[in-house]
Structures are given as structure tokens and as C-alpha cells.
Amino acid sequence: MAMLARSVKRVSPFRLASLLRSEKDPSLALQLFRSVNPSPEAKPFRYSLLSYDLVITKLGRARMFDEMEQVLGQLRGETRFSVPEPLFCQVISFYARARLFDRALRTYRSIPGFRCRRSVKSLNSVLHALLKCREYDRMDEVLDDFRNHANPDACTCNILIKALCGSGRLEDARAVFDEMPVRGIRPDGVTFLTLINGLCSNSMLEEAFKLKDDMVRVHGIRPDARVYASLMKGSCKVGDVNMAFGLKEEMLRERIELDAAIYSTLIHALNEVERTAEVSGLLEEMRENGCKPDTVTYNVLISGSCKKKDIDEAYRLLDAMAENGCKPDVTSYNVIMGELCKEGKLDEATDLFEDMPRRGCTPDVVSHRILFRGLCEKMQLKEAAFLLDEMVFKGYTPHDASIYKLVDLLCQEENHELLLTVLNSFRKGKAMKADYWTRMISLACKNNEFSSIELVDHLITS
DNA sequence: GTAGGGTTAG
């Protein structure tokens, strides 16, 4: 493909778009995109909107944001066409996924500069980005500004309700819901699900059940499996597993399809209250209803086996997953690793951690934190220091408690060499907060003949 | 190509 990218000098805009579409590598796609416009003196290539769209989307998916912004900048200068709004929604969601809320906001505000009118769709995209980044305060600003020229819709309200529930402001969430009809907005299935979910996670079961009834009676919307899953989880949260099973019966009566998520929720509930003898019956019923366990179901089963300290069973389930066509995911491994660490089997946990990539699964932040914590707790300090460096390199932050433990133990052991290695890792970590640093150094100096001057000096010169 | 559920870790 690299050969191809270099060789394309004279193609039609249409041909460029089709070449871009089939190019999987985002860097090569960008190279291809640029190759048709070799010099600023030459007659500018008449890129099609589709070519812009394709290359922006590919760069965004690959998180190559600086490059994506460059192409967007070029697109802004193209006066031949106005840019359709969904492209911006897409860009905003890329930034949301990367938790770059300020970039999402900037994109939203830049839309008019692309000869495009902002509608409620891009508003909702940016609100959702702010929700994902937990930047609740900024949501009001954006919304107030928007209200001056257009009206929010049901989706806007759903995002607001979700944000308010997420910050524990259930009353305010309810107020948004109650105001919807006043503003001429009809609540939909998502509205009910979001609010019921919020009520359930805050243990406000009575109101949640009332809302489910109103949903059918007043609004004529049938609750689906998602609503039931929320209610079941809420029931279990307040300790009423039987109520969760009652809801399952209700679903059967009302002929609402029970899916794998429902069974996963119930099996998890049984694990929690140690009624594990009932799990096999539930799995049997699942099979009879023609409902196949998915990855999450298996993960729940794996965590159940781990809870019973039956690691062999957990491994068997891992194999069974592959046989039944669902791939173990990072959670499957994290659960087993967590149990291995808890049992002090650090070598085995490390082996599994290192084996994950070969098994087609990349360890995530959680995997690293689990192993790091295990190593610190079992005093495998050298290994912990090594892993810490790897984490810092990947931009992962360990939990505070694990770090304190590690530094504390190194101080107790008066292991100056390793302590410096650890502090050096911190120095490399851009994500580390400044105050964290000071605390770490003072902890390192305590019970230790290091003077802080000496330490800092050492770190600066090394 | 706007919004929503179930598992793990803290």
C-alpha cells in the first residue's frame, strides 16, 4: 500500500475517494490524501467532500487528532461546499471517547465556520461528550447558549437526565423529566430507562417501580429487557434477590424477551448472596429459552468460580468460552488475575498477564493495577518497580494505596537503589500530579537518611 | 453518522 500511496499523483477526485476507502492504515490514507496536492504552486486538487470525510474519520478513529485537525483546517478553507453536520458529530464523539472535552467543545463552536448550521444534533453530541468527561457544569453554559436560537429535543433531555443522575441530583433529573411535556417534548423509551436506572442505582426503588408502571399506563411504552435489568439490579442492591426473580417471572408473563443480560444479572445476584446452588438451574432455563450465554455471562460465571477459590473451574470456563464462540475479553482475565493475586500466586498471575497478548487480549489499566497491587502486597518489590515503569510509560496511573505501600516498604528495607528507580519512574510520568511528587519525596525521606535536597539532586542529574 | 442495560478493578 505504501507503494501505491507514493505512486498516486494524477487521479480523479472520485478515484481518490475509492482509494481512501480501501486503505486501512490511517497514516497511509493521510499520505495518499496529501499526495495528490504536491506543491502549493500547482493547481489545487478538487477534493470531494467524501475524501475529506473518509480521511477525517480514519484519523479520528486512530486518535491521530493533530493530523485530523490539519485536514479539518483545510476543509474549512474549501468554499465549494458546506460541510454536513454529522461529520462534526463524529469528530465530537472521537474527542469524547478520548476524554478531550475541550477539543469537543472547540469543534462544536467551530461548526459555523464550515458553512454549516448547528442543530440539536451537534448540540446533543457535545453534551454527550461533556457527560462522558463528567464536565457537568459546562453543559449548562452550552445549553443556555443553544436555547437562544433553537429548541432541545428528547435526546437532549435524556443526556441531561443521565448527567443529573450521575451526579446524584435525582430531584433535578426528575424535574427535567416533569418539564418535558411542558416544553412539548414527549419522553421516549430511553428517557424512562435512563431515569429508572438513575433511581435504581440510588436505591430509590419505589419511585423506579412507579415510573415503570406509568411508562405503560400513561405513556404507552412497553418496558424492555434493559428496564427490567435495571430494576433487577436495583432490587439486588437493596438486598431483595427474590424481587429480582419476581421481575423475571413478570417478564415471562408479559412475554418480554429475556436476554443474556437478564440472566447475567441474576447469576451475579446469586453469586453475591452465595446462593450458587441455583446457578445451574438458571443456566438450564437459559438454554431452554434459546438464550445463549455471552461474554458477560461467562465473566459472571468466572467471577463466581473465583469467589469459590476454584481457579481450575475458572480456566475451564475460559476454554468453554472459546468453544462456544465468545471470546474471553480483558475482564475475563482481570477477574482470574485478581483472584490469583489474592491467593498470593503472583507468578501465575504474572504468567497470565504476560500471556494475554498471545491470547488476543491487550492488558488494560485495570490489569496493570491488579498485578501491581498484588506485587506490592506480596512484597515482590523489584517486580513491582519494573511494572510501575511500564505503567508510567503507557500512561497508566496505579492506585495511590499501592504506591504508598511500595515506597513505604522500600523505605523500611532501606533499599535506596530501588527507591530511586521508583522515583525516577515518577519523574517520567507526565500524568503524575505535581503534589503527588512532593508527597512521594517526603514519604521517601521519612525513616530514611536521605535528605530531600540530596534526592532531588540525584533525580535531576541522573 | 445523537441518547440507554448486565461482568471486573478502585
Short mmCIF file of C-alpha atoms in Angstrom, two decimals, chain A:
data_model
loop_
_atom_site.label_atom_id
_atom_site.label_comp_id
_atom_site.label_asym_id
_atom_site.label_seq_id
_atom_site.Cartn_x
_atom_site.Cartn_y
_atom_site.Cartn_z
CA MET A 1 0.00 0.00 0.00
CA ALA A 2 2.90 2.37 0.72
CA MET A 3 4.00 1.95 -2.88
CA LEU A 4 0.54 2.82 -4.01
CA ALA A 5 0.40 5.90 -1.83
CA ARG A 6 3.54 7.28 -3.39
CA SER A 7 2.60 6.48 -6.92
CA VAL A 8 -0.74 8.28 -7.00
CA LYS A 9 -0.14 11.69 -8.48
CA ARG A 10 -2.87 12.14 -11.05
CA VAL A 11 -6.20 10.71 -10.09
CA SER A 12 -9.76 11.95 -10.23
CA PRO A 13 -11.44 13.11 -7.01
CA PHE A 14 -13.74 10.15 -7.35
CA ARG A 15 -10.83 7.71 -7.70
CA LEU A 16 -9.10 9.23 -4.68
CA ALA A 17 -12.17 8.64 -2.55
CA SER A 18 -12.37 4.99 -3.53
CA LEU A 19 -8.64 4.51 -2.86
CA LEU A 20 -9.04 6.14 0.52
CA ARG A 21 -11.97 3.94 1.34
CA SER A 22 -9.96 0.76 0.85
CA GLU A 23 -6.88 1.98 2.71
CA LYS A 24 -6.96 0.51 6.21
CA ASP A 25 -3.89 2.26 7.61
CA PRO A 26 -4.78 5.82 8.67
CA SER A 27 -1.25 7.14 8.16
CA LEU A 28 -1.14 5.80 4.64
CA ALA A 29 -4.59 7.19 3.97
CA LEU A 30 -3.34 10.61 5.02
CA GLN A 31 -0.25 10.21 2.87
CA LEU A 32 -2.48 9.30 -0.05
CA PHE A 33 -4.75 12.24 0.63
CA ARG A 34 -1.83 14.65 0.60
CA SER A 35 -0.02 13.08 -2.34
CA VAL A 36 -2.46 14.44 -4.90
CA ASN A 37 -1.56 18.01 -3.98
CA PRO A 38 2.22 18.01 -4.30
CA SER A 39 3.05 21.74 -4.25
CA PRO A 40 1.31 24.94 -3.20
CA GLU A 41 2.04 26.45 -6.65
CA ALA A 42 0.24 23.73 -8.57
CA LYS A 43 -3.46 23.99 -9.32
CA PRO A 44 -5.21 22.82 -6.15
CA PHE A 45 -6.75 19.38 -6.29
CA ARG A 46 -10.55 19.42 -6.16
CA TYR A 47 -11.05 17.07 -3.25
CA SER A 48 -14.52 15.65 -2.89
CA LEU A 49 -16.33 16.02 0.37
CA LEU A 50 -16.29 12.25 0.65
CA SER A 51 -12.48 12.20 0.58
CA TYR A 52 -12.35 14.66 3.45
CA ASP A 53 -14.92 12.65 5.31
CA LEU A 54 -13.04 9.38 4.85
CA VAL A 55 -9.67 10.67 5.90
CA ILE A 56 -11.03 12.61 8.89
CA THR A 57 -12.94 9.58 10.12
CA LYS A 58 -9.93 7.29 9.74
CA LEU A 59 -7.64 9.69 11.58
CA GLY A 60 -10.19 10.24 14.32
CA ARG A 61 -10.67 6.52 14.91
CA ALA A 62 -6.90 6.12 15.18
CA ARG A 63 -6.77 9.08 17.60
CA MET A 64 -4.43 10.95 15.29
CA PHE A 65 -6.01 14.20 16.34
CA ASP A 66 -3.34 16.67 15.25
CA GLU A 67 -3.41 15.28 11.74
CA MET A 68 -7.21 15.22 11.81
CA GLU A 69 -7.27 18.91 12.79
CA GLN A 70 -4.96 19.75 9.91
CA VAL A 71 -7.34 18.15 7.44
CA LEU A 72 -10.27 19.89 9.11
CA GLY A 73 -8.41 23.18 8.72
CA GLN A 74 -8.03 22.51 5.03
CA LEU A 75 -11.71 21.61 4.76
CA ARG A 76 -12.66 24.89 6.40
CA GLY A 77 -10.99 26.72 3.53
CA GLU A 78 -12.95 24.81 0.86
CA THR A 79 -15.66 27.26 -0.11
CA ARG A 80 -17.06 24.94 -2.78
CA PHE A 81 -19.28 23.15 -0.32
CA SER A 82 -20.75 23.38 3.13
CA VAL A 83 -19.91 20.56 5.49
CA PRO A 84 -22.72 18.28 6.66
CA GLU A 85 -23.35 18.29 10.40
CA PRO A 86 -22.98 14.51 11.04
CA LEU A 87 -19.27 14.77 10.31
CA PHE A 88 -18.91 17.13 13.26
CA CYS A 89 -20.98 14.85 15.45
CA GLN A 90 -18.49 12.15 14.58
CA VAL A 91 -15.46 14.32 15.36
CA ILE A 92 -17.01 15.37 18.66
CA SER A 93 -17.58 11.74 19.60
CA PHE A 94 -13.94 10.90 18.80
CA TYR A 95 -12.92 13.55 21.29
CA ALA A 96 -15.49 12.30 23.77
CA ARG A 97 -14.04 8.80 23.55
CA ALA A 98 -10.55 10.20 24.20
CA ARG A 99 -11.98 12.30 27.08
CA LEU A 100 -10.84 15.53 25.40
CA PHE A 101 -13.84 17.64 26.29
CA ASP A 102 -12.21 20.99 25.47
CA ARG A 103 -11.45 19.80 21.98
CA ALA A 104 -15.02 18.57 21.64
CA LEU A 105 -16.28 21.99 22.70
CA ARG A 106 -13.94 23.75 20.30
CA THR A 107 -15.15 21.57 17.44
CA TYR A 108 -18.76 22.32 18.30
CA ARG A 109 -18.11 26.06 18.37
CA SER A 110 -16.20 25.94 15.09
CA ILE A 111 -19.09 24.43 13.10
CA PRO A 112 -20.49 27.73 11.71
CA GLY A 113 -17.04 28.46 10.25
CA PHE A 114 -17.58 25.46 7.97
CA ARG A 115 -20.70 26.99 6.43
CA CYS A 116 -22.82 24.59 8.46
CA ARG A 117 -25.74 25.43 10.73
CA ARG A 118 -25.62 23.86 14.17
CA SER A 119 -28.73 21.90 15.00
CA VAL A 120 -29.84 19.98 18.03
CA LYS A 121 -27.81 17.01 16.75
CA SER A 122 -24.42 18.58 17.25
CA LEU A 123 -25.70 20.08 20.49
CA ASN A 124 -26.52 16.60 21.71
CA SER A 125 -23.16 15.28 20.57
CA VAL A 126 -21.27 17.90 22.52
CA LEU A 127 -23.49 17.48 25.57
CA HIS A 128 -22.85 13.77 25.45
CA ALA A 129 -19.11 14.45 25.22
CA LEU A 130 -19.31 16.66 28.31
CA LEU A 131 -21.33 13.97 30.06
CA LYS A 132 -18.71 11.35 29.29
CA CYS A 133 -15.99 13.63 30.62
CA ARG A 134 -18.09 14.45 33.69
CA GLU A 135 -17.89 18.15 32.88
CA TYR A 136 -21.41 18.74 34.14
CA ASP A 137 -21.02 22.47 34.81
CA ARG A 138 -20.15 23.24 31.23
CA MET A 139 -23.31 21.54 30.00
CA ASP A 140 -25.47 24.38 31.30
CA GLU A 141 -23.43 27.02 29.50
CA VAL A 142 -23.69 25.21 26.18
CA LEU A 143 -27.38 24.58 26.63
CA ASP A 144 -28.26 28.14 27.61
CA ASP A 145 -26.44 29.43 24.58
CA PHE A 146 -28.25 26.98 22.32
CA ARG A 147 -31.70 27.83 23.65
CA ASN A 148 -31.33 31.32 22.17
CA HIS A 149 -31.76 30.04 18.64
CA ALA A 150 -33.28 26.54 18.72
CA ASN A 151 -35.05 24.02 20.90
CA PRO A 152 -33.66 20.96 22.67
CA ASP A 153 -35.31 17.61 21.96
CA ALA A 154 -35.95 14.35 23.82
CA CYS A 155 -32.35 13.25 23.31
CA THR A 156 -31.11 16.46 24.91
CA CYS A 157 -33.30 15.79 27.92
CA ASN A 158 -32.09 12.20 28.13
CA ILE A 159 -28.49 13.33 28.25
CA LEU A 160 -29.32 15.91 30.93
CA ILE A 161 -31.20 13.35 32.98
CA LYS A 162 -28.28 10.97 32.74
CA ALA A 163 -25.85 13.69 33.82
CA LEU A 164 -28.01 14.73 36.77
CA CYS A 165 -28.47 11.12 37.89
CA GLY A 166 -24.75 10.57 37.55
CA SER A 167 -24.03 13.45 39.90
CA GLY A 168 -26.60 12.28 42.41
CA ARG A 169 -29.05 15.08 41.62
CA LEU A 170 -32.10 12.85 41.33
CA GLU A 171 -34.57 15.63 42.14
CA ASP A 172 -33.21 17.78 39.34
CA ALA A 173 -33.30 14.83 36.97
CA ARG A 174 -36.92 14.30 37.88
CA ALA A 175 -37.60 18.00 37.30
CA VAL A 176 -36.19 17.78 33.77
CA PHE A 177 -38.45 14.78 33.16
CA ASP A 178 -41.53 16.54 34.54
CA GLU A 179 -40.82 19.60 32.44
CA MET A 180 -40.62 17.73 29.17
CA PRO A 181 -44.36 17.76 28.39
CA VAL A 182 -44.48 21.46 29.30
CA ARG A 183 -41.87 22.12 26.62
CA GLY A 184 -43.74 19.95 24.16
CA ILE A 185 -41.20 17.14 24.29
CA ARG A 186 -42.50 13.60 24.56
CA PRO A 187 -40.42 11.29 26.74
CA ASP A 188 -39.36 8.11 24.96
CA GLY A 189 -38.15 4.67 25.99
CA VAL A 190 -34.64 5.93 26.59
CA THR A 191 -35.93 8.67 28.89
CA PHE A 192 -37.64 6.13 31.10
CA LEU A 193 -34.73 3.75 31.07
CA THR A 194 -32.28 6.50 32.00
CA LEU A 195 -34.38 7.78 34.86
CA ILE A 196 -35.30 4.33 36.15
CA ASN A 197 -31.65 3.40 36.03
CA GLY A 198 -30.72 6.52 37.98
CA LEU A 199 -33.38 5.85 40.60
CA CYS A 200 -32.31 2.21 40.95
CA SER A 201 -28.63 2.98 41.36
CA ASN A 202 -29.59 5.41 44.10
CA SER A 203 -31.75 2.75 45.77
CA MET A 204 -34.97 4.68 45.13
CA LEU A 205 -36.82 1.52 44.21
CA GLU A 206 -40.33 2.64 44.96
CA GLU A 207 -40.13 5.56 42.57
CA ALA A 208 -38.44 3.41 39.95
CA PHE A 209 -41.26 0.86 40.03
CA LYS A 210 -43.86 3.62 39.93
CA LEU A 211 -42.18 5.06 36.86
CA LYS A 212 -42.19 1.67 35.17
CA ASP A 213 -45.95 1.45 35.71
CA ASP A 214 -46.53 4.99 34.41
CA MET A 215 -44.44 4.13 31.43
CA VAL A 216 -47.03 1.62 30.28
CA ARG A 217 -50.20 3.14 31.70
CA VAL A 218 -49.70 6.81 30.91
CA HIS A 219 -47.26 6.82 28.02
CA GLY A 220 -47.98 3.53 26.33
CA ILE A 221 -44.34 2.50 26.18
CA ARG A 222 -43.55 -1.13 26.96
CA PRO A 223 -40.59 -1.60 29.28
CA ASP A 224 -37.93 -3.72 27.63
CA ALA A 225 -35.24 -6.05 28.96
CA ARG A 226 -32.98 -3.10 29.74
CA VAL A 227 -35.55 -1.55 32.05
CA TYR A 228 -36.02 -4.90 33.76
CA ALA A 229 -32.26 -5.36 34.11
CA SER A 230 -32.05 -2.00 35.87
CA LEU A 231 -34.90 -2.88 38.22
CA MET A 232 -33.37 -6.27 38.96
CA LYS A 233 -30.02 -4.73 39.75
CA GLY A 234 -31.72 -2.16 41.96
CA SER A 235 -33.65 -4.87 43.81
CA CYS A 236 -30.44 -6.79 44.45
CA LYS A 237 -28.70 -3.63 45.59
CA VAL A 238 -31.25 -3.26 48.38
CA GLY A 239 -30.81 -6.94 49.19
CA ASP A 240 -34.00 -8.26 47.67
CA VAL A 241 -32.90 -11.00 45.28
CA ASN A 242 -36.34 -12.57 45.37
CA MET A 243 -37.84 -9.41 43.97
CA ALA A 244 -35.38 -9.65 41.10
CA PHE A 245 -36.63 -13.17 40.39
CA GLY A 246 -40.21 -11.91 40.66
CA LEU A 247 -39.38 -9.47 37.87
CA LYS A 248 -38.12 -12.33 35.77
CA GLU A 249 -41.50 -14.09 36.20
CA GLU A 250 -43.23 -10.88 35.22
CA MET A 251 -41.19 -10.74 32.04
CA LEU A 252 -42.23 -14.30 31.17
CA ARG A 253 -45.89 -13.43 31.86
CA GLU A 254 -45.72 -10.27 29.79
CA ARG A 255 -43.85 -12.09 27.05
CA ILE A 256 -40.90 -9.73 27.21
CA GLU A 257 -37.87 -11.46 25.81
CA LEU A 258 -35.27 -12.49 28.37
CA ASP A 259 -31.80 -11.92 27.01
CA ALA A 260 -28.31 -12.85 28.19
CA ALA A 261 -28.01 -9.60 30.18
CA ILE A 262 -31.01 -10.57 32.31
CA TYR A 263 -29.51 -13.95 33.10
CA SER A 264 -26.09 -12.41 33.78
CA THR A 265 -27.65 -10.01 36.25
CA LEU A 266 -29.48 -12.79 38.04
CA ILE A 267 -26.46 -15.11 38.18
CA HIS A 268 -24.39 -12.25 39.55
CA ALA A 269 -27.05 -11.67 42.19
CA LEU A 270 -26.97 -15.35 43.20
CA ASN A 271 -23.18 -15.19 43.48
CA GLU A 272 -23.39 -12.14 45.70
CA VAL A 273 -25.73 -13.77 48.21
CA GLU A 274 -23.97 -17.13 47.91
CA ARG A 275 -26.97 -18.93 46.51
CA THR A 276 -24.68 -20.52 43.95
CA ALA A 277 -26.53 -23.84 44.02
CA GLU A 278 -29.26 -22.19 41.97
CA VAL A 279 -26.95 -21.06 39.19
CA SER A 280 -27.02 -24.30 37.21
CA GLY A 281 -30.82 -24.29 37.15
CA LEU A 282 -30.77 -20.79 35.78
CA LEU A 283 -28.30 -21.78 33.09
CA GLU A 284 -30.54 -24.71 32.21
CA GLU A 285 -33.55 -22.41 31.88
CA MET A 286 -31.47 -20.09 29.75
CA ARG A 287 -30.69 -22.92 27.37
CA GLU A 288 -34.34 -24.00 27.23
CA ASN A 289 -35.36 -20.46 26.32
CA GLY A 290 -32.89 -20.48 23.47
CA CYS A 291 -30.79 -17.77 25.05
CA LYS A 292 -27.04 -18.20 24.58
CA PRO A 293 -24.60 -17.05 27.26
CA ASP A 294 -22.39 -14.24 26.04
CA THR A 295 -19.01 -12.96 27.20
CA VAL A 296 -20.51 -11.13 30.16
CA THR A 297 -22.41 -14.22 31.29
CA TYR A 298 -19.18 -16.19 31.23
CA ASN A 299 -17.40 -13.43 33.12
CA VAL A 300 -20.02 -13.62 35.83
CA LEU A 301 -19.54 -17.38 36.00
CA ILE A 302 -15.77 -16.95 36.13
CA SER A 303 -16.06 -14.47 38.96
CA GLY A 304 -18.33 -16.96 40.75
CA SER A 305 -15.71 -19.69 40.44
CA CYS A 306 -13.04 -17.32 41.68
CA LYS A 307 -15.17 -16.42 44.64
CA LYS A 308 -15.27 -20.12 45.50
CA LYS A 309 -11.48 -20.19 45.01
CA ASP A 310 -11.91 -22.68 42.18
CA ILE A 311 -9.32 -21.38 39.73
CA ASP A 312 -9.37 -24.60 37.67
CA GLU A 313 -13.06 -24.12 37.06
CA ALA A 314 -12.35 -20.52 36.02
CA TYR A 315 -9.79 -21.73 33.48
CA ARG A 316 -12.25 -24.34 32.20
CA LEU A 317 -14.82 -21.60 31.67
CA LEU A 318 -12.21 -19.63 29.76
CA ASP A 319 -11.79 -22.59 27.41
CA ALA A 320 -15.53 -23.13 27.20
CA MET A 321 -15.95 -19.56 26.02
CA ALA A 322 -13.75 -20.12 23.02
CA GLU A 323 -15.60 -23.35 22.22
CA ASN A 324 -18.94 -21.57 22.34
CA GLY A 325 -17.90 -18.80 20.06
CA CYS A 326 -17.48 -15.98 22.52
CA LYS A 327 -14.06 -14.54 23.03
CA PRO A 328 -12.70 -14.00 26.53
CA ASP A 329 -12.19 -10.28 27.00
CA VAL A 330 -9.96 -8.22 29.24
CA THR A 331 -12.43 -8.59 32.11
CA SER A 332 -12.29 -12.38 31.94
CA TYR A 333 -8.54 -12.25 32.50
CA ASN A 334 -8.67 -9.47 35.07
CA VAL A 335 -11.06 -11.45 37.23
CA ILE A 336 -8.80 -14.51 37.25
CA MET A 337 -5.67 -12.43 37.77
CA GLY A 338 -7.34 -10.68 40.68
CA GLU A 339 -8.07 -13.99 42.36
CA LEU A 340 -4.55 -15.32 41.72
CA CYS A 341 -3.13 -12.18 43.33
CA LYS A 342 -5.48 -12.51 46.27
CA GLU A 343 -4.27 -16.06 46.81
CA GLY A 344 -0.66 -14.90 46.62
CA LYS A 345 0.01 -16.78 43.39
CA LEU A 346 1.93 -13.90 41.89
CA ASP A 347 3.97 -15.99 39.47
CA GLU A 348 0.86 -17.46 37.98
CA ALA A 349 -0.79 -14.04 37.81
CA THR A 350 2.28 -12.63 36.07
CA ASP A 351 2.30 -15.53 33.60
CA LEU A 352 -1.34 -14.92 32.74
CA PHE A 353 -0.71 -11.18 32.40
CA GLU A 354 2.15 -11.83 30.03
CA ASP A 355 0.19 -14.43 28.12
CA MET A 356 -2.77 -12.14 27.44
CA PRO A 357 -1.44 -10.59 24.21
CA ARG A 358 -0.78 -14.04 22.79
CA ARG A 359 -4.37 -14.93 23.65
CA GLY A 360 -5.53 -11.95 21.66
CA CYS A 361 -6.25 -9.60 24.53
CA THR A 362 -4.32 -6.47 25.50
CA PRO A 363 -3.96 -5.83 29.24
CA ASP A 364 -5.68 -2.58 30.19
CA VAL A 365 -5.27 -0.13 33.09
CA VAL A 366 -7.16 -2.44 35.39
CA SER A 367 -4.97 -5.46 34.53
CA HIS A 368 -1.88 -3.44 35.36
CA ARG A 369 -3.33 -2.12 38.60
CA ILE A 370 -4.37 -5.58 39.75
CA LEU A 371 -0.95 -7.05 39.18
CA PHE A 372 0.87 -4.03 40.58
CA ARG A 373 -1.20 -4.13 43.73
CA GLY A 374 -0.60 -7.86 44.10
CA LEU A 375 3.15 -7.47 43.70
CA CYS A 376 3.28 -4.65 46.27
CA GLU A 377 1.23 -6.56 48.78
CA LYS A 378 3.28 -9.71 48.42
CA MET A 379 6.49 -7.73 48.76
CA GLN A 380 7.75 -8.51 45.28
CA LEU A 381 9.22 -5.04 45.15
CA LYS A 382 11.65 -5.46 42.31
CA GLU A 383 8.93 -6.80 40.04
CA ALA A 384 6.57 -4.07 41.21
CA ALA A 385 9.11 -1.36 40.40
CA PHE A 386 9.60 -2.86 36.97
CA LEU A 387 5.86 -2.95 36.29
CA LEU A 388 5.48 0.60 37.56
CA ASP A 389 7.93 1.83 34.99
CA GLU A 390 5.99 0.03 32.28
CA MET A 391 2.75 1.58 33.52
CA VAL A 392 4.18 5.08 33.55
CA PHE A 393 5.42 4.51 30.03
CA LYS A 394 1.91 3.52 28.93
CA GLY A 395 0.34 6.49 30.68
CA TYR A 396 -1.41 4.36 33.31
CA THR A 397 -1.59 5.56 36.89
CA PRO A 398 -1.54 2.96 39.67
CA HIS A 399 -3.70 3.37 42.73
CA ASP A 400 -2.40 5.67 45.44
CA ALA A 401 -2.54 2.96 48.09
CA SER A 402 -0.31 0.60 46.08
CA ILE A 403 2.28 3.30 45.50
CA TYR A 404 2.38 4.26 49.17
CA LYS A 405 2.79 0.64 50.04
CA LEU A 406 5.69 0.25 47.64
CA VAL A 407 7.53 3.40 48.72
CA ASP A 408 6.86 2.63 52.35
CA LEU A 409 8.27 -0.88 52.07
CA LEU A 410 11.31 0.33 50.18
CA CYS A 411 11.95 2.87 52.93
CA GLN A 412 11.61 0.20 55.60
CA GLU A 413 14.04 -2.02 53.74
CA GLU A 414 16.30 0.98 53.19
CA ASN A 415 16.51 -0.11 49.60
CA HIS A 416 17.81 3.19 48.26
CA GLU A 417 18.66 1.89 44.85
CA LEU A 418 15.17 0.63 44.05
CA LEU A 419 13.62 3.67 45.69
CA LEU A 420 15.46 5.91 43.29
CA THR A 421 14.36 3.75 40.39
CA VAL A 422 10.77 4.14 41.50
CA LEU A 423 11.06 7.90 41.94
CA ASN A 424 12.71 8.05 38.56
CA SER A 425 9.70 6.32 37.02
CA PHE A 426 7.54 9.02 38.52
CA ARG A 427 9.70 11.68 37.01
CA LYS A 428 8.98 10.21 33.59
CA GLY A 429 5.23 10.08 34.16
CA LYS A 430 3.66 13.13 32.63
CA ALA A 431 0.28 12.19 34.04
CA MET A 432 1.50 12.39 37.64
CA LYS A 433 0.20 15.31 39.60
CA ALA A 434 2.78 17.72 40.99
CA ASP A 435 1.57 17.48 44.59
CA TYR A 436 1.85 13.73 44.31
CA TRP A 437 5.52 14.17 43.75
CA THR A 438 6.12 16.22 46.86
CA ARG A 439 4.20 13.73 48.95
CA MET A 440 6.19 10.87 47.50
CA ILE A 441 9.52 12.53 48.24
CA SER A 442 8.61 13.43 51.79
CA LEU A 443 7.46 9.87 52.36
CA ALA A 444 10.75 8.65 50.94
CA CYS A 445 12.68 10.93 53.26
CA LYS A 446 10.83 9.80 56.34
CA ASN A 447 12.56 6.98 58.24
CA ASN A 448 15.46 7.41 55.96
CA GLU A 449 18.74 9.20 55.92
CA PHE A 450 18.01 10.75 52.53
CA SER A 451 17.70 14.48 52.62
CA SER A 452 15.22 15.81 50.12
CA ILE A 453 17.89 18.04 48.60
CA GLU A 454 20.06 15.02 48.05
CA LEU A 455 17.20 13.14 46.44
CA VAL A 456 16.12 15.90 44.10
CA ASP A 457 19.71 16.48 43.15
CA HIS A 458 20.11 12.83 42.33
CA LEU A 459 16.96 12.76 40.24
CA ILE A 460 17.84 15.86 38.30
CA THR A 461 21.35 14.74 37.44
CA SER A 462 20.55 11.11 36.68
#
